[in-house]
DNA sequence: CTTGTACCCTGACCGC
DNA sequence: TGCGGTCAGGGTACAA
């Protein structure tokens, strides 16, 4: 589900609310959303009573840092979502409540996940550090230059779209924003990643940043499931230029947008003006 | 090492 | 109205 802009929107909504709070009790309704080790029962036991240091994001992960040497890594995957309040804000929307975290201010952090592909993992700082080390650069941070992107794409024969989705190469991009960035930079998603010229890499680099920043400004994209913490939809879906527009005229050249399958996921692009 | 495929799960939608 | 097939913002395990 959510890609960098959506996950970052959630982080911004929750960070100030959660930091400094203590988690008094935890209820896990769907055990399979807790990834072992340590397993659901131990997870409840070890997270209950802990105080939250900060609430961060890396790639598409949310990180609930606990005081002491541990953190809860949250993956929303496709349908995971949060709400914060004294009661379930919208029972009609939260039909697959998977976990609840009661806070020391009387409010509860609710986690709902229709498909249960997302989940929680309690990690030591050392375990997280080894996971973190394998993730690619954050595209919105200073260090993400065109040269860094060029290095991530170099010598790769896989299609550039697939490489952009590989979190070890660039962190945070998913199916929507990879397609949008390739459209904005007029690059054919089927091109071998390593075949891009320096000028093309620069175009792609600028497009990735501009697309993500624009999406962040519009609180992300709500295609079907994603909601911000207060339940509101993103607004970027109205600004999508290729994703989900199969058969519609290209906004640049009016030729029909086509959909192909790459690495098992659909890619929308304009064969007439993306080269 | 790189690359592709299957799979986890539910629900919405489409054609018959 | 029902049924089967397909698809969905992701990531991981495993095979080649």
mmCIF file of C-alpha atoms (C1' of nucleotides) in Angstrom:
data_model
loop_
_atom_site.group_PDB
_atom_site.id
_atom_site.type_symbol
_atom_site.label_atom_id
_atom_site.label_comp_id
_atom_site.label_asym_id
_atom_site.label_seq_id
_atom_site.Cartn_x
_atom_site.Cartn_y
_atom_site.Cartn_z
ATOM 1 C CA UNK A 1 0.000 0.000 0.000
ATOM 2 C CA UNK A 2 1.567 3.157 1.112
ATOM 3 C CA UNK A 3 4.805 4.332 -0.376
ATOM 4 C CA UNK A 4 7.120 6.949 1.048
ATOM 5 C CA UNK A 5 4.716 9.938 0.888
ATOM 6 C CA UNK A 6 1.883 8.036 2.564
ATOM 7 C CA UNK A 7 4.091 6.532 5.272
ATOM 8 C CA UNK A 8 5.707 9.910 5.886
ATOM 9 C CA UNK A 9 2.279 11.559 6.152
ATOM 10 C CA UNK A 10 1.345 9.050 8.847
ATOM 11 C CA UNK A 11 4.620 9.622 10.653
ATOM 12 C CA UNK A 12 4.058 13.364 10.707
ATOM 13 C CA UNK A 13 0.527 12.908 12.004
ATOM 14 C CA UNK A 14 1.609 10.631 14.834
ATOM 15 C CA UNK A 15 5.120 11.633 15.844
ATOM 16 C CA UNK A 16 4.230 14.518 18.151
ATOM 17 C CA UNK A 17 1.317 12.571 19.640
ATOM 18 C CA UNK A 18 3.340 9.481 20.442
ATOM 19 C CA UNK A 19 6.742 10.687 21.499
ATOM 20 C CA UNK A 20 7.149 10.715 25.249
ATOM 21 C CA UNK A 21 4.000 8.659 25.801
ATOM 22 C CA UNK A 22 4.049 5.288 27.525
ATOM 23 C CA UNK A 23 2.291 2.217 26.130
ATOM 24 C CA UNK A 24 0.291 0.812 29.020
ATOM 25 C CA UNK A 25 -1.303 -2.236 27.480
ATOM 26 C CA UNK A 26 -1.209 -3.977 24.122
ATOM 27 C CA UNK A 27 -3.932 -6.143 22.607
ATOM 28 C CA UNK A 28 -3.179 -8.234 19.539
ATOM 29 C CA UNK A 29 -6.341 -9.498 17.848
ATOM 30 C CA UNK A 30 -4.659 -11.017 14.814
ATOM 31 C CA UNK A 31 -1.551 -12.917 15.938
ATOM 32 C CA UNK A 32 -0.185 -13.248 12.408
ATOM 33 C CA UNK A 33 0.523 -9.524 12.183
ATOM 34 C CA UNK A 34 3.257 -9.926 14.782
ATOM 35 C CA UNK A 35 6.353 -11.243 13.082
ATOM 36 C CA UNK A 36 8.527 -13.519 15.153
ATOM 37 C CA UNK A 37 10.779 -13.458 16.948
ATOM 38 C CA UNK A 38 9.557 -13.052 19.605
ATOM 39 C CA UNK A 39 5.964 -14.082 18.792
ATOM 40 C CA UNK A 40 2.678 -12.403 19.722
ATOM 41 C CA UNK A 41 2.529 -13.219 23.417
ATOM 42 C CA UNK A 42 6.093 -12.127 24.081
ATOM 43 C CA UNK A 43 5.555 -9.051 21.913
ATOM 44 C CA UNK A 44 2.623 -7.970 24.081
ATOM 45 C CA UNK A 45 4.604 -8.696 27.203
ATOM 46 C CA UNK A 46 7.710 -6.813 26.127
ATOM 47 C CA UNK A 47 6.008 -3.755 24.618
ATOM 48 C CA UNK A 48 3.518 -3.196 27.435
ATOM 49 C CA UNK A 49 4.699 -0.615 29.933
ATOM 50 C CA UNK A 50 7.373 0.818 27.652
ATOM 51 C CA UNK A 51 7.859 4.498 26.964
ATOM 52 C CA UNK A 52 8.156 5.787 23.410
ATOM 53 C CA UNK A 53 11.189 7.823 22.505
ATOM 54 C CA UNK A 54 10.414 8.863 18.958
ATOM 55 C CA UNK A 55 8.394 7.831 15.946
ATOM 56 C CA UNK A 56 10.450 7.728 12.776
ATOM 57 C CA UNK A 57 10.354 6.522 9.202
ATOM 58 C CA UNK A 58 12.949 4.758 7.070
ATOM 59 C CA UNK A 59 11.993 3.594 3.564
ATOM 60 C CA UNK A 60 8.384 2.404 3.963
ATOM 61 C CA UNK A 61 8.896 1.331 7.575
ATOM 62 C CA UNK A 62 7.632 3.201 10.602
ATOM 63 C CA UNK A 63 9.813 2.915 13.684
ATOM 64 C CA UNK A 64 8.391 3.176 17.149
ATOM 65 C CA UNK A 65 11.554 3.671 19.152
ATOM 66 C CA UNK A 66 11.204 2.524 22.741
ATOM 67 C CA UNK A 67 13.345 3.824 25.562
ATOM 68 C CA UNK A 68 15.973 1.209 26.117
ATOM 69 C CA UNK A 69 17.575 -0.697 23.337
ATOM 70 C CA UNK A 70 14.548 -1.743 21.286
ATOM 71 C CA UNK A 71 12.144 -0.517 18.629
ATOM 72 C CA UNK A 72 8.939 -1.686 17.002
ATOM 73 C CA UNK A 73 9.235 -1.825 13.236
ATOM 74 C CA UNK A 74 5.883 -1.344 11.493
ATOM 75 C CA UNK A 75 5.216 -2.367 7.903
ATOM 76 C CA UNK A 76 1.858 -1.234 6.579
ATOM 77 C CA UNK A 77 2.246 -3.146 3.313
ATOM 78 C CA UNK A 78 -0.994 -2.858 1.378
ATOM 79 C CA UNK A 79 -3.807 -2.239 3.841
ATOM 80 C CA UNK A 80 -2.330 -1.407 7.240
ATOM 81 C CA UNK A 81 -3.631 1.794 8.817
ATOM 82 C CA UNK A 82 -3.608 3.643 12.126
ATOM 83 C CA UNK A 83 -6.039 5.743 14.083
ATOM 84 C CA UNK A 84 -5.536 7.485 17.411
ATOM 85 C CA UNK A 85 -8.292 8.355 19.845
ATOM 86 C CA UNK A 86 -10.261 7.401 22.920
ATOM 87 C CA UNK A 87 -12.471 5.091 20.869
ATOM 88 C CA UNK A 88 -12.475 3.569 17.421
ATOM 89 C CA UNK A 89 -13.151 6.603 15.212
ATOM 90 C CA UNK A 90 -15.077 4.856 12.471
ATOM 91 C CA UNK A 91 -16.130 1.253 13.118
ATOM 92 C CA UNK A 92 -17.382 0.980 9.545
ATOM 93 C CA UNK A 93 -13.871 1.647 8.254
ATOM 94 C CA UNK A 94 -12.046 -0.318 10.936
ATOM 95 C CA UNK A 95 -13.549 -3.696 10.213
ATOM 96 C CA UNK A 96 -10.297 -5.639 10.561
ATOM 97 C CA UNK A 97 -8.894 -4.328 13.808
ATOM 98 C CA UNK A 98 -5.652 -6.189 14.334
ATOM 99 C CA UNK A 99 -4.011 -4.557 17.352
ATOM 100 C CA UNK A 100 -4.508 -1.831 19.951
ATOM 101 C CA UNK A 101 -1.969 0.077 22.031
ATOM 102 C CA UNK A 102 -3.373 1.900 25.065
ATOM 103 C CA UNK A 103 -1.383 5.024 25.879
ATOM 104 C CA UNK A 104 -0.865 6.712 29.235
ATOM 105 C CA UNK A 105 -2.894 9.759 28.135
ATOM 106 C CA UNK A 106 -6.106 7.727 27.871
ATOM 107 C CA UNK A 107 -5.979 7.382 24.127
ATOM 108 C CA UNK A 108 -5.480 4.227 22.091
ATOM 109 C CA UNK A 109 -3.480 3.684 18.934
ATOM 110 C CA UNK A 110 -5.590 1.395 16.722
ATOM 111 C CA UNK A 111 -4.093 -0.719 13.951
ATOM 112 C CA UNK A 112 -6.377 -2.111 11.256
ATOM 113 C CA UNK A 113 -5.230 -4.344 8.402
ATOM 114 C CA UNK A 114 -7.743 -5.898 6.013
ATOM 115 C CA UNK A 115 -5.353 -8.218 4.248
ATOM 116 C CA UNK A 116 -3.037 -8.753 7.235
ATOM 117 C CA UNK A 117 0.034 -8.446 5.055
ATOM 118 C CA UNK A 118 1.451 -5.720 7.262
ATOM 119 C CA UNK A 119 2.646 -6.087 10.788
ATOM 120 C CA UNK A 120 4.880 -5.395 13.734
ATOM 121 C CA UNK A 121 8.287 -6.610 14.712
ATOM 122 C CA UNK A 122 10.164 -5.959 17.930
ATOM 123 C CA UNK A 123 13.832 -5.465 17.168
ATOM 124 C CA UNK A 124 16.965 -4.665 19.084
ATOM 125 C CA UNK A 125 18.884 -1.628 17.866
ATOM 126 C CA UNK A 126 21.552 -3.954 16.543
ATOM 127 C CA UNK A 127 19.053 -6.036 14.558
ATOM 128 C CA UNK A 128 17.527 -2.903 13.109
ATOM 129 C CA UNK A 129 20.949 -1.543 12.218
ATOM 130 C CA UNK A 130 21.701 -4.597 10.111
ATOM 131 C CA UNK A 131 18.333 -4.303 8.328
ATOM 132 C CA UNK A 132 18.800 -0.584 7.865
ATOM 133 C CA UNK A 133 22.255 -1.053 6.371
ATOM 134 C CA UNK A 134 20.762 -2.980 3.460
ATOM 135 C CA UNK A 135 18.307 -0.229 2.521
ATOM 136 C CA UNK A 136 19.087 2.178 -0.273
ATOM 137 C CA UNK A 137 19.317 5.960 0.126
ATOM 138 C CA UNK A 138 16.355 8.101 1.173
ATOM 139 C CA UNK A 139 15.372 9.985 -1.984
ATOM 140 C CA UNK A 140 14.320 13.136 -0.159
ATOM 141 C CA UNK A 141 17.480 13.503 1.883
ATOM 142 C CA UNK A 142 20.410 15.726 0.980
ATOM 143 C CA UNK A 143 22.671 12.837 0.176
ATOM 144 C CA UNK A 144 20.481 11.604 -2.661
ATOM 145 C CA UNK A 145 22.268 13.165 -5.601
ATOM 146 C CA UNK A 146 22.119 12.233 -9.267
ATOM 147 C CA UNK A 147 25.486 10.536 -8.780
ATOM 148 C CA UNK A 148 24.047 8.366 -5.993
ATOM 149 C CA UNK A 149 21.159 7.353 -8.245
ATOM 150 C CA UNK A 150 23.582 6.668 -11.088
ATOM 151 C CA UNK A 151 25.520 4.300 -8.825
ATOM 152 C CA UNK A 152 22.308 2.497 -7.860
ATOM 153 C CA UNK A 153 21.395 1.943 -11.515
ATOM 154 C CA UNK A 154 24.863 1.250 -12.895
ATOM 155 C CA UNK A 155 25.534 -2.154 -14.457
ATOM 156 C CA UNK A 156 21.986 -3.272 -13.813
ATOM 157 C CA UNK A 157 20.419 -5.119 -16.715
ATOM 158 C CA UNK A 158 17.002 -5.344 -15.094
ATOM 159 C CA UNK A 159 14.371 -2.864 -16.284
ATOM 160 C CA UNK A 160 14.769 0.534 -14.650
ATOM 161 C CA UNK A 161 11.239 0.258 -13.194
ATOM 162 C CA UNK A 162 12.179 -2.936 -11.341
ATOM 163 C CA UNK A 163 15.368 -1.415 -9.983
ATOM 164 C CA UNK A 164 13.453 1.620 -8.701
ATOM 165 C CA UNK A 165 11.179 -0.741 -6.759
ATOM 166 C CA UNK A 166 14.157 -2.525 -5.190
ATOM 167 C CA UNK A 167 14.422 -1.047 -1.692
ATOM 168 C CA UNK A 168 18.115 -1.946 -1.554
ATOM 169 C CA UNK A 169 18.762 0.452 -4.449
ATOM 170 C CA UNK A 170 16.479 3.362 -3.609
ATOM 171 C CA UNK A 171 14.276 3.362 -0.514
ATOM 172 C CA UNK A 172 10.622 4.331 -0.422
ATOM 173 C CA UNK A 173 9.497 4.154 -4.030
ATOM 174 C CA UNK A 174 6.638 1.819 -4.897
ATOM 175 C CA UNK A 175 4.550 1.026 -7.922
ATOM 176 C CA UNK A 176 2.758 4.364 -8.201
ATOM 177 C CA UNK A 177 5.675 6.743 -7.773
ATOM 178 C CA UNK A 178 8.106 4.667 -9.832
ATOM 179 C CA UNK A 179 5.657 4.877 -12.745
ATOM 180 C CA UNK A 180 5.039 8.583 -12.190
ATOM 181 C CA UNK A 181 8.743 9.441 -11.964
ATOM 182 C CA UNK A 182 9.479 7.520 -15.173
ATOM 183 C CA UNK A 183 6.680 9.343 -16.959
ATOM 184 C CA UNK A 184 7.890 12.719 -15.710
ATOM 185 C CA UNK A 185 11.418 11.969 -16.910
ATOM 186 C CA UNK A 186 10.119 10.584 -20.255
ATOM 187 C CA UNK A 187 11.938 7.277 -19.738
ATOM 188 C CA UNK A 188 10.690 3.897 -20.930
ATOM 189 C CA UNK A 189 10.245 1.671 -17.850
ATOM 190 C CA UNK A 190 11.545 -1.306 -19.851
ATOM 191 C CA UNK A 191 14.979 0.217 -20.403
ATOM 192 C CA UNK A 192 17.849 -1.624 -18.747
ATOM 193 C CA UNK A 193 18.708 0.455 -15.680
ATOM 194 C CA UNK A 194 22.377 0.518 -16.573
ATOM 195 C CA UNK A 195 21.699 1.852 -20.066
ATOM 196 C CA UNK A 196 20.619 5.311 -18.906
ATOM 197 C CA UNK A 197 22.897 8.179 -19.891
ATOM 198 C CA UNK A 198 24.105 10.668 -17.293
ATOM 199 C CA UNK A 199 21.602 13.179 -18.597
ATOM 200 C CA UNK A 200 18.764 10.647 -18.335
ATOM 201 C CA UNK A 201 19.760 9.692 -14.785
ATOM 202 C CA UNK A 202 19.709 13.360 -13.869
ATOM 203 C CA UNK A 203 16.219 13.743 -15.313
ATOM 204 C CA UNK A 204 15.061 10.681 -13.393
ATOM 205 C CA UNK A 205 16.666 11.928 -10.191
ATOM 206 C CA UNK A 206 14.906 15.285 -10.454
ATOM 207 C CA UNK A 207 11.618 13.561 -11.313
ATOM 208 C CA UNK A 208 11.805 11.201 -8.322
ATOM 209 C CA UNK A 209 12.327 14.076 -5.914
ATOM 210 C CA UNK A 210 9.739 16.342 -7.501
ATOM 211 C CA UNK A 211 7.120 13.587 -7.622
ATOM 212 C CA UNK A 212 7.651 12.545 -4.002
ATOM 213 C CA UNK A 213 7.669 16.135 -2.756
ATOM 214 C CA UNK A 214 4.500 16.936 -4.657
ATOM 215 C CA UNK A 215 2.811 13.807 -3.293
ATOM 216 C CA UNK A 216 3.934 14.653 0.239
ATOM 217 C CA UNK A 217 2.504 18.136 -0.139
ATOM 218 C CA UNK A 218 -0.818 16.550 -1.095
ATOM 219 C CA UNK A 219 -0.772 14.030 1.772
ATOM 220 C CA UNK A 220 -0.189 11.049 -0.511
ATOM 221 C CA UNK A 221 -2.326 9.029 -2.883
ATOM 222 C CA UNK A 222 -5.533 7.256 -1.890
ATOM 223 C CA UNK A 223 -6.218 4.620 -4.480
ATOM 224 C CA UNK A 224 -8.575 2.570 -2.335
ATOM 225 C CA UNK A 225 -7.379 1.767 1.170
ATOM 226 C CA UNK A 226 -4.856 4.315 2.293
ATOM 227 C CA UNK A 227 -6.030 6.878 4.825
ATOM 228 C CA UNK A 228 -4.184 9.363 6.985
ATOM 229 C CA UNK A 229 -4.360 8.901 10.731
ATOM 230 C CA UNK A 230 -7.408 11.174 11.028
ATOM 231 C CA UNK A 231 -9.168 9.117 8.346
ATOM 232 C CA UNK A 232 -8.813 11.623 5.539
ATOM 233 C CA UNK A 233 -7.816 10.580 2.032
ATOM 234 C CA UNK A 234 -4.715 11.719 0.223
ATOM 235 C CA UNK A 235 -5.175 14.185 -2.607
ATOM 236 C CA UNK A 236 -2.410 13.158 -4.989
ATOM 237 C CA UNK A 237 -4.604 10.656 -6.889
ATOM 238 C CA UNK A 238 -6.036 13.639 -8.786
ATOM 239 C CA UNK A 239 -2.535 14.539 -9.918
ATOM 240 C CA UNK A 240 -1.433 11.123 -11.179
ATOM 241 C CA UNK A 241 -0.340 11.359 -14.799
ATOM 242 C CA UNK A 242 0.067 7.691 -15.781
ATOM 243 C CA UNK A 243 -0.684 5.350 -12.895
ATOM 244 C CA UNK A 244 -4.141 3.842 -13.365
ATOM 245 C CA UNK A 245 -4.686 5.656 -16.680
ATOM 246 C CA UNK A 246 -4.460 2.658 -19.014
ATOM 247 C CA UNK A 247 -6.280 3.437 -22.267
ATOM 248 C CA UNK A 248 -6.628 7.136 -21.493
ATOM 249 C CA UNK A 249 -4.815 9.722 -23.616
ATOM 250 C CA UNK A 250 -1.311 10.661 -22.535
ATOM 251 C CA UNK A 251 -1.384 14.106 -20.941
ATOM 252 C CA UNK A 252 1.705 15.042 -22.957
ATOM 253 C CA UNK A 253 1.073 13.593 -26.428
ATOM 254 C CA UNK A 254 -2.522 12.270 -26.330
ATOM 255 C CA UNK A 255 -1.516 8.754 -27.418
ATOM 256 C CA UNK A 256 -3.117 6.005 -25.289
ATOM 257 C CA UNK A 257 -1.387 4.998 -22.064
ATOM 258 C CA UNK A 258 -0.628 1.273 -22.008
ATOM 259 C CA UNK A 259 -0.237 -1.193 -19.154
ATOM 260 C CA UNK A 260 2.364 -3.932 -19.094
ATOM 261 C CA UNK A 261 3.460 -6.356 -16.393
ATOM 262 C CA UNK A 262 6.975 -6.119 -14.970
ATOM 263 C CA UNK A 263 8.167 -8.324 -12.133
ATOM 264 C CA UNK A 264 4.562 -9.331 -11.525
ATOM 265 C CA UNK A 265 3.254 -5.777 -11.104
ATOM 266 C CA UNK A 266 1.560 -3.543 -13.590
ATOM 267 C CA UNK A 267 3.363 -0.609 -15.139
ATOM 268 C CA UNK A 268 1.496 2.162 -16.918
ATOM 269 C CA UNK A 269 3.441 4.285 -19.388
ATOM 270 C CA UNK A 270 3.228 6.128 -22.695
ATOM 271 C CA UNK A 271 5.096 4.190 -25.402
ATOM 272 C CA UNK A 272 4.935 7.223 -27.633
ATOM 273 C CA UNK A 273 6.758 9.749 -25.467
ATOM 274 C CA UNK A 274 8.697 7.644 -22.951
ATOM 275 C CA UNK A 275 11.995 6.461 -24.384
ATOM 276 C "C1'" DC B 1 25.728 -12.366 -7.556
ATOM 277 C "C1'" DT B 2 21.259 -11.167 -10.372
ATOM 278 C "C1'" DT B 3 16.690 -11.970 -11.934
ATOM 279 C "C1'" DG B 4 12.099 -13.889 -12.102
ATOM 280 C "C1'" DT B 5 8.125 -16.224 -9.912
ATOM 281 C "C1'" DA B 6 5.051 -17.746 -6.208
ATOM 282 C "C1'" DC B 7 2.967 -16.520 -2.257
ATOM 283 C "C1'" DC B 8 0.961 -14.294 1.891
ATOM 284 C "C1'" DC B 9 -4.478 -12.296 2.476
ATOM 285 C "C1'" DT B 10 -9.139 -10.072 1.700
ATOM 286 C "C1'" DG B 11 -12.261 -7.563 -1.042
ATOM 287 C "C1'" DA B 12 -13.785 -5.192 -5.190
ATOM 288 C "C1'" DC B 13 -14.927 -5.599 -9.740
ATOM 289 C "C1'" DC B 14 -16.001 -7.708 -14.298
ATOM 290 C "C1'" DG B 15 -17.926 -10.942 -17.519
ATOM 291 C "C1'" DC B 16 -20.782 -14.789 -17.883
ATOM 292 C "C1'" DT C 1 -27.802 -13.429 -7.664
ATOM 293 C "C1'" DG C 2 -23.953 -16.195 -7.896
ATOM 294 C "C1'" DC C 3 -19.447 -17.808 -9.476
ATOM 295 C "C1'" DG C 4 -14.826 -17.773 -11.135
ATOM 296 C "C1'" DG C 5 -11.043 -15.050 -12.637
ATOM 297 C "C1'" DT C 6 -8.220 -10.958 -12.043
ATOM 298 C "C1'" DC C 7 -6.355 -7.302 -9.726
ATOM 299 C "C1'" DA C 8 -4.656 -4.193 -5.770
ATOM 300 C "C1'" DG C 9 0.358 1.532 -2.798
ATOM 301 C "C1'" DG C 10 4.622 -4.687 -0.628
ATOM 302 C "C1'" DG C 11 8.137 -7.704 0.547
ATOM 303 C "C1'" DT C 12 10.182 -12.144 1.123
ATOM 304 C "C1'" DA C 13 11.526 -16.982 0.079
ATOM 305 C "C1'" DC C 14 13.109 -19.741 -3.154
ATOM 306 C "C1'" DA C 15 14.547 -21.402 -7.807
ATOM 307 C "C1'" DA C 16 17.208 -20.859 -11.915
#
